[in-house]
Amino acid sequence: MVTPVITGLAWDTPLGRDREAVWQRLCAGDSGLAPVDSPHPLRNTVAAVIASVPYGTAAGERQRILAGRALACAFADAGLSPADPGVGLVLGTSFGASLDEEEPTLHAWADDAAADVGHPGAPVCVTTACSAGSDAIAVAHALVRSGQRRACVAGGVDVVTEAKRLGHSALGTMSPTGLRAFDRARDGMLLGEGAAFVVVEHPDSARARGAPAYARLRGAGAANDAAGLTAPDPTGRAVVRAVERCLATAGLAPADIAVINAHGTGTPLNDEVEARSLLQLFGTDGPLVFATKGAFGHSLGATGAIEAVATVLALRHRRVPPVIGLRTPATPLRLATGSAQPVGAGAGLSLTLGFGGFNTCLLFEGVRA
């Protein structure tokens, strides 16, 4: 089996769209979380929205704009034509706009996104809750690795909506104070939105085009704990299994990992399960762990794709941003606190833990720039 390479990166976030400018803002500790008016009583009105697509515009239209902009940018960054029928599309979301607007299926938005950029094929649409963006990349990894596609553009898109805000407020997963991943005072998440895509390409195709690679996508692994609709299995067994499968696919060991982009929602149980699982796998002297939801909010079906881009950039720049909101760590994991931290030699993991027990891990390996 071949190891696919990443030849394109694009994201559209509450901190902006320019890849390097957003990375610099992340490393500086900036956050896109701010009050967003709502006509409903919520535990917290703070969310991370994208100002260039004004909140209040129809949710379906906002999703379509974000998807189209990021897809077009990913194609351009990789030097590929959106009209190329040999390039597959694998798009992920949680509920998209379907909770707030009538939509025939959760696949319709993906068809629209493909049409908007001029892609002639039918996209694959993945809707595995908060792991959707990561699962889309994992599907692309499998398609390219097996030779079914020479390249895929894969990732996720999701938007903040009133239904989602009400839902997380009612569930109690929304923080009444602020998002503080892995902190002793953590009490919930805050919603965000965005889009991110990576171009996963066969190395022979990339070489033939003279396309440089940002990283290698060495492995992907997934497991479902089936413990409940919203709460994870407190043992963390499925999280451990997803990471172990990812390492096995890559042919690497825990000692080969230098950095982990954690899911880091800031919810008490989720952080506890994730930290326990990572400690079991890597110990207290393991990889440097960072998390970006304090900057981007929890962008649901887009979060795994946004975090995959951040993981590739961490390997490329050999540093990670601080975990925003983290003051008193509740775990002995090696967490990036205070300011941007240097990353040693090794590969990087991106881990997502979704509602419904969807646990997905991606493994990236840096290449020389």
CSV table of C-alpha atoms in Angstrom, one decimal, residues 63-275:
chain,number,residue,atom,x,y,z
A,63,GLN,CA,-22.9,26.6,4.7
A,64,ARG,CA,-22.9,26.8,0.9
A,65,ILE,CA,-20.7,29.9,0.9
A,66,LEU,CA,-18.2,28.4,3.4
A,67,ALA,CA,-18.0,25.1,1.5
A,68,GLY,CA,-17.5,26.8,-1.9
A,69,ARG,CA,-14.8,29.2,-0.7
A,70,ALA,CA,-12.8,26.5,1.1
A,71,LEU,CA,-13.2,23.9,-1.7
A,72,ALA,CA,-12.0,26.4,-4.4
A,73,CYS,CA,-9.0,27.4,-2.3
A,74,ALA,CA,-8.0,23.7,-1.7
A,75,PHE,CA,-8.1,22.9,-5.4
A,76,ALA,CA,-6.1,26.0,-6.2
A,77,ASP,CA,-3.6,25.4,-3.5
A,78,ALA,CA,-2.9,21.9,-4.9
A,79,GLY,CA,-2.8,23.1,-8.5
A,80,LEU,CA,-5.8,20.9,-9.5
A,81,SER,CA,-8.8,21.8,-11.6
A,82,PRO,CA,-12.2,21.5,-9.9
A,83,ALA,CA,-13.4,20.1,-13.2
A,84,ASP,CA,-11.0,17.2,-13.1
A,85,PRO,CA,-13.2,14.0,-13.0
A,86,GLY,CA,-10.3,12.0,-11.6
A,87,VAL,CA,-10.4,14.0,-8.3
A,88,GLY,CA,-12.9,12.8,-5.8
A,89,LEU,CA,-14.8,14.9,-3.2
A,90,VAL,CA,-15.4,13.6,0.3
A,91,LEU,CA,-17.4,16.2,2.4
A,92,GLY,CA,-18.4,16.0,6.0
A,93,THR,CA,-20.9,17.8,8.3
A,94,SER,CA,-22.9,17.1,11.4
A,95,PHE,CA,-26.4,18.5,10.8
A,96,GLY,CA,-25.3,21.3,8.5
A,97,ALA,CA,-28.3,23.6,8.1
A,98,SER,CA,-30.9,20.8,8.3
A,99,LEU,CA,-32.1,21.5,11.9
A,100,ASP,CA,-33.1,25.1,10.9
A,101,GLU,CA,-34.2,24.8,7.3
A,102,GLU,CA,-36.0,22.2,5.3
A,103,GLU,CA,-33.5,20.1,3.3
A,104,PRO,CA,-34.4,17.0,1.3
A,105,THR,CA,-31.4,15.1,2.6
A,106,LEU,CA,-28.1,15.7,4.4
A,107,HIS,CA,-26.4,15.0,1.1
A,108,ALA,CA,-28.0,18.0,-0.8
A,109,TRP,CA,-25.6,20.6,0.5
A,110,ALA,CA,-22.6,18.4,-0.7
A,111,ASP,CA,-24.1,18.2,-4.2
A,112,ASP,CA,-24.6,22.0,-4.2
A,113,ALA,CA,-21.0,22.5,-3.1
A,114,ALA,CA,-19.6,20.3,-5.9
A,115,ALA,CA,-21.8,22.1,-8.4
A,116,ASP,CA,-20.7,25.5,-7.2
A,117,VAL,CA,-17.0,24.8,-7.8
A,118,GLY,CA,-17.7,23.1,-11.1
A,119,HIS,CA,-16.9,19.5,-10.1
A,120,PRO,CA,-18.5,16.9,-12.4
A,121,GLY,CA,-18.8,14.0,-10.0
A,122,ALA,CA,-21.1,13.1,-7.2
A,123,PRO,CA,-19.4,13.7,-3.8
A,124,VAL,CA,-19.3,11.3,-0.9
A,125,CYS,CA,-21.0,12.9,2.1
A,126,VAL,CA,-20.1,11.8,5.6
A,127,THR,CA,-22.3,12.7,8.6
A,128,THR,CA,-20.7,11.2,11.7
A,129,ALA,CA,-21.4,14.0,14.2
A,130,CYS,CA,-18.2,15.8,15.4
A,131,SER,CA,-15.9,13.3,13.7
A,132,ALA,CA,-17.4,13.9,10.2
A,133,GLY,CA,-14.5,16.1,9.0
A,134,SER,CA,-11.9,13.6,10.2
A,135,ASP,CA,-13.9,10.6,8.8
A,136,ALA,CA,-14.0,12.4,5.4
A,137,ILE,CA,-10.2,12.5,5.4
A,138,ALA,CA,-10.0,8.9,6.5
A,139,VAL,CA,-12.3,7.9,3.6
A,140,ALA,CA,-10.1,9.8,1.2
A,141,HIS,CA,-7.0,8.1,2.7
A,142,ALA,CA,-8.6,4.7,2.0
A,143,LEU,CA,-9.7,5.6,-1.6
A,144,VAL,CA,-6.2,6.9,-2.6
A,145,ARG,CA,-4.3,4.3,-0.7
A,146,SER,CA,-6.2,1.5,-2.5
A,147,GLY,CA,-5.8,3.1,-5.9
A,148,GLN,CA,-9.5,3.9,-6.4
A,149,ARG,CA,-8.7,7.6,-6.7
A,150,ARG,CA,-5.5,9.4,-7.6
A,151,ALA,CA,-6.6,12.3,-5.5
A,152,CYS,CA,-9.4,13.4,-3.2
A,153,VAL,CA,-10.4,16.8,-1.7
A,154,ALA,CA,-11.7,15.9,1.7
A,155,GLY,CA,-12.8,17.8,4.8
A,156,GLY,CA,-15.8,19.3,6.6
A,157,VAL,CA,-18.1,22.3,6.8
A,158,ASP,CA,-20.5,23.4,9.6
A,159,VAL,CA,-22.3,26.5,10.7
A,160,VAL,CA,-23.6,27.9,13.9
A,161,THR,CA,-27.4,28.0,14.0
A,162,GLU,CA,-30.0,28.8,16.6
A,163,ALA,CA,-31.2,25.1,16.7
A,164,LYS,CA,-27.6,24.0,17.6
A,165,ARG,CA,-27.2,26.7,20.2
A,166,LEU,CA,-30.5,25.8,21.8
A,167,GLY,CA,-29.7,22.1,21.6
A,168,HIS,CA,-26.3,22.3,23.3
A,169,SER,CA,-27.7,24.8,25.9
A,170,ALA,CA,-30.5,22.3,26.7
A,171,LEU,CA,-28.1,19.3,26.8
A,172,GLY,CA,-25.9,21.2,29.3
A,173,THR,CA,-22.8,20.7,27.1
A,174,MET,CA,-22.6,24.5,26.5
A,175,SER,CA,-20.4,26.2,29.0
A,176,PRO,CA,-22.0,29.0,31.0
A,177,THR,CA,-18.6,30.7,31.5
A,178,GLY,CA,-16.0,29.9,28.9
A,179,LEU,CA,-14.2,27.1,27.0
A,180,ARG,CA,-11.2,25.8,29.1
A,181,ALA,CA,-10.1,22.5,27.7
A,182,PHE,CA,-8.3,20.2,30.2
A,183,ASP,CA,-8.6,22.8,32.9
A,184,ARG,CA,-9.8,22.0,36.4
A,185,ALA,CA,-12.5,24.6,36.0
A,186,ARG,CA,-13.8,23.3,32.7
A,187,ASP,CA,-17.6,23.3,32.4
A,188,GLY,CA,-18.5,22.9,28.8
A,189,MET,CA,-18.0,23.8,25.2
A,190,LEU,CA,-18.9,26.8,23.0
A,191,LEU,CA,-20.0,26.5,19.4
A,192,GLY,CA,-18.0,27.6,16.4
A,193,GLU,CA,-18.2,27.2,12.6
A,194,GLY,CA,-15.9,26.9,9.7
A,195,ALA,CA,-14.7,24.8,6.8
A,196,ALA,CA,-11.5,23.0,6.0
A,197,PHE,CA,-10.3,20.7,3.3
A,198,VAL,CA,-7.1,18.8,2.5
A,199,VAL,CA,-6.0,17.4,-0.8
A,200,VAL,CA,-5.1,13.7,-0.3
A,201,GLU,CA,-3.1,12.5,-3.3
A,202,HIS,CA,-1.2,9.5,-4.5
A,203,PRO,CA,2.5,10.2,-4.4
A,204,ASP,CA,3.0,9.2,-8.0
A,205,SER,CA,0.3,11.6,-9.1
A,206,ALA,CA,1.9,14.4,-7.1
A,207,ARG,CA,5.4,13.7,-8.5
A,208,ALA,CA,4.1,13.6,-12.1
A,209,ARG,CA,2.5,17.0,-11.6
A,210,GLY,CA,5.5,18.4,-9.8
A,211,ALA,CA,3.3,19.2,-6.8
A,212,PRO,CA,5.0,19.7,-3.5
A,213,ALA,CA,3.7,17.9,-0.4
A,214,TYR,CA,2.9,19.5,2.9
A,215,ALA,CA,2.9,16.2,4.7
A,216,ARG,CA,2.3,12.4,4.4
A,217,LEU,CA,-1.0,11.0,5.6
A,218,ARG,CA,0.5,7.9,7.1
A,219,GLY,CA,-2.5,6.4,8.9
A,220,ALA,CA,-6.2,6.6,9.9
A,221,GLY,CA,-8.1,4.6,12.5
A,222,ALA,CA,-11.6,4.7,13.9
A,223,ALA,CA,-13.7,2.9,16.6
A,224,ASN,CA,-17.2,3.4,18.0
A,225,ASP,CA,-17.9,2.9,21.7
A,226,ALA,CA,-21.7,2.8,21.2
A,227,ALA,CA,-22.1,3.9,24.8
A,228,GLY,CA,-24.7,6.6,24.3
A,229,LEU,CA,-26.1,9.3,22.1
A,230,THR,CA,-24.0,12.1,23.7
A,231,ALA,CA,-21.8,10.7,26.5
A,232,PRO,CA,-18.6,8.8,25.7
A,233,ASP,CA,-17.7,5.4,27.3
A,234,PRO,CA,-15.9,6.5,30.5
A,235,THR,CA,-13.3,3.7,30.1
A,236,GLY,CA,-12.0,5.3,26.9
A,237,ARG,CA,-11.5,1.8,25.3
A,238,ALA,CA,-12.7,2.9,21.9
A,239,VAL,CA,-10.5,6.0,21.9
A,240,VAL,CA,-7.5,3.8,22.6
A,241,ARG,CA,-8.6,1.4,19.9
A,242,ALA,CA,-8.9,4.2,17.3
A,243,VAL,CA,-5.4,5.5,18.0
A,244,GLU,CA,-3.9,2.0,18.0
A,245,ARG,CA,-5.5,1.2,14.7
A,246,CYS,CA,-4.2,4.5,13.3
A,247,LEU,CA,-0.6,3.7,14.5
A,248,ALA,CA,-0.9,0.2,13.1
A,249,THR,CA,-2.0,1.5,9.7
A,250,ALA,CA,1.0,3.8,9.7
A,251,GLY,CA,3.4,1.1,10.9
A,252,LEU,CA,4.5,3.4,13.7
A,253,ALA,CA,4.7,3.2,17.5
A,254,PRO,CA,3.6,5.6,20.3
A,255,ALA,CA,7.3,6.7,20.6
A,256,ASP,CA,7.2,8.0,17.1
A,257,ILE,CA,4.6,10.6,17.9
A,258,ALA,CA,5.8,14.1,18.7
A,259,VAL,CA,2.5,16.1,18.9
A,260,ILE,CA,-1.2,15.5,19.3
A,261,ASN,CA,-4.0,17.8,18.4
A,262,ALA,CA,-6.6,16.7,20.9
A,263,HIS,CA,-10.4,17.0,20.6
A,264,GLY,CA,-10.4,19.2,23.8
A,265,THR,CA,-14.0,20.2,24.0
A,266,GLY,CA,-13.8,21.5,27.6
A,267,THR,CA,-16.7,19.4,28.7
A,268,PRO,CA,-15.9,17.6,32.0
A,269,LEU,CA,-16.4,14.0,30.9
A,270,ASN,CA,-15.1,14.3,27.4
A,271,ASP,CA,-11.8,15.9,28.5
A,272,GLU,CA,-11.5,13.3,31.3
A,273,VAL,CA,-12.0,10.3,28.9
A,274,GLU,CA,-9.6,11.8,26.3
A,275,ALA,CA,-6.9,12.6,28.8
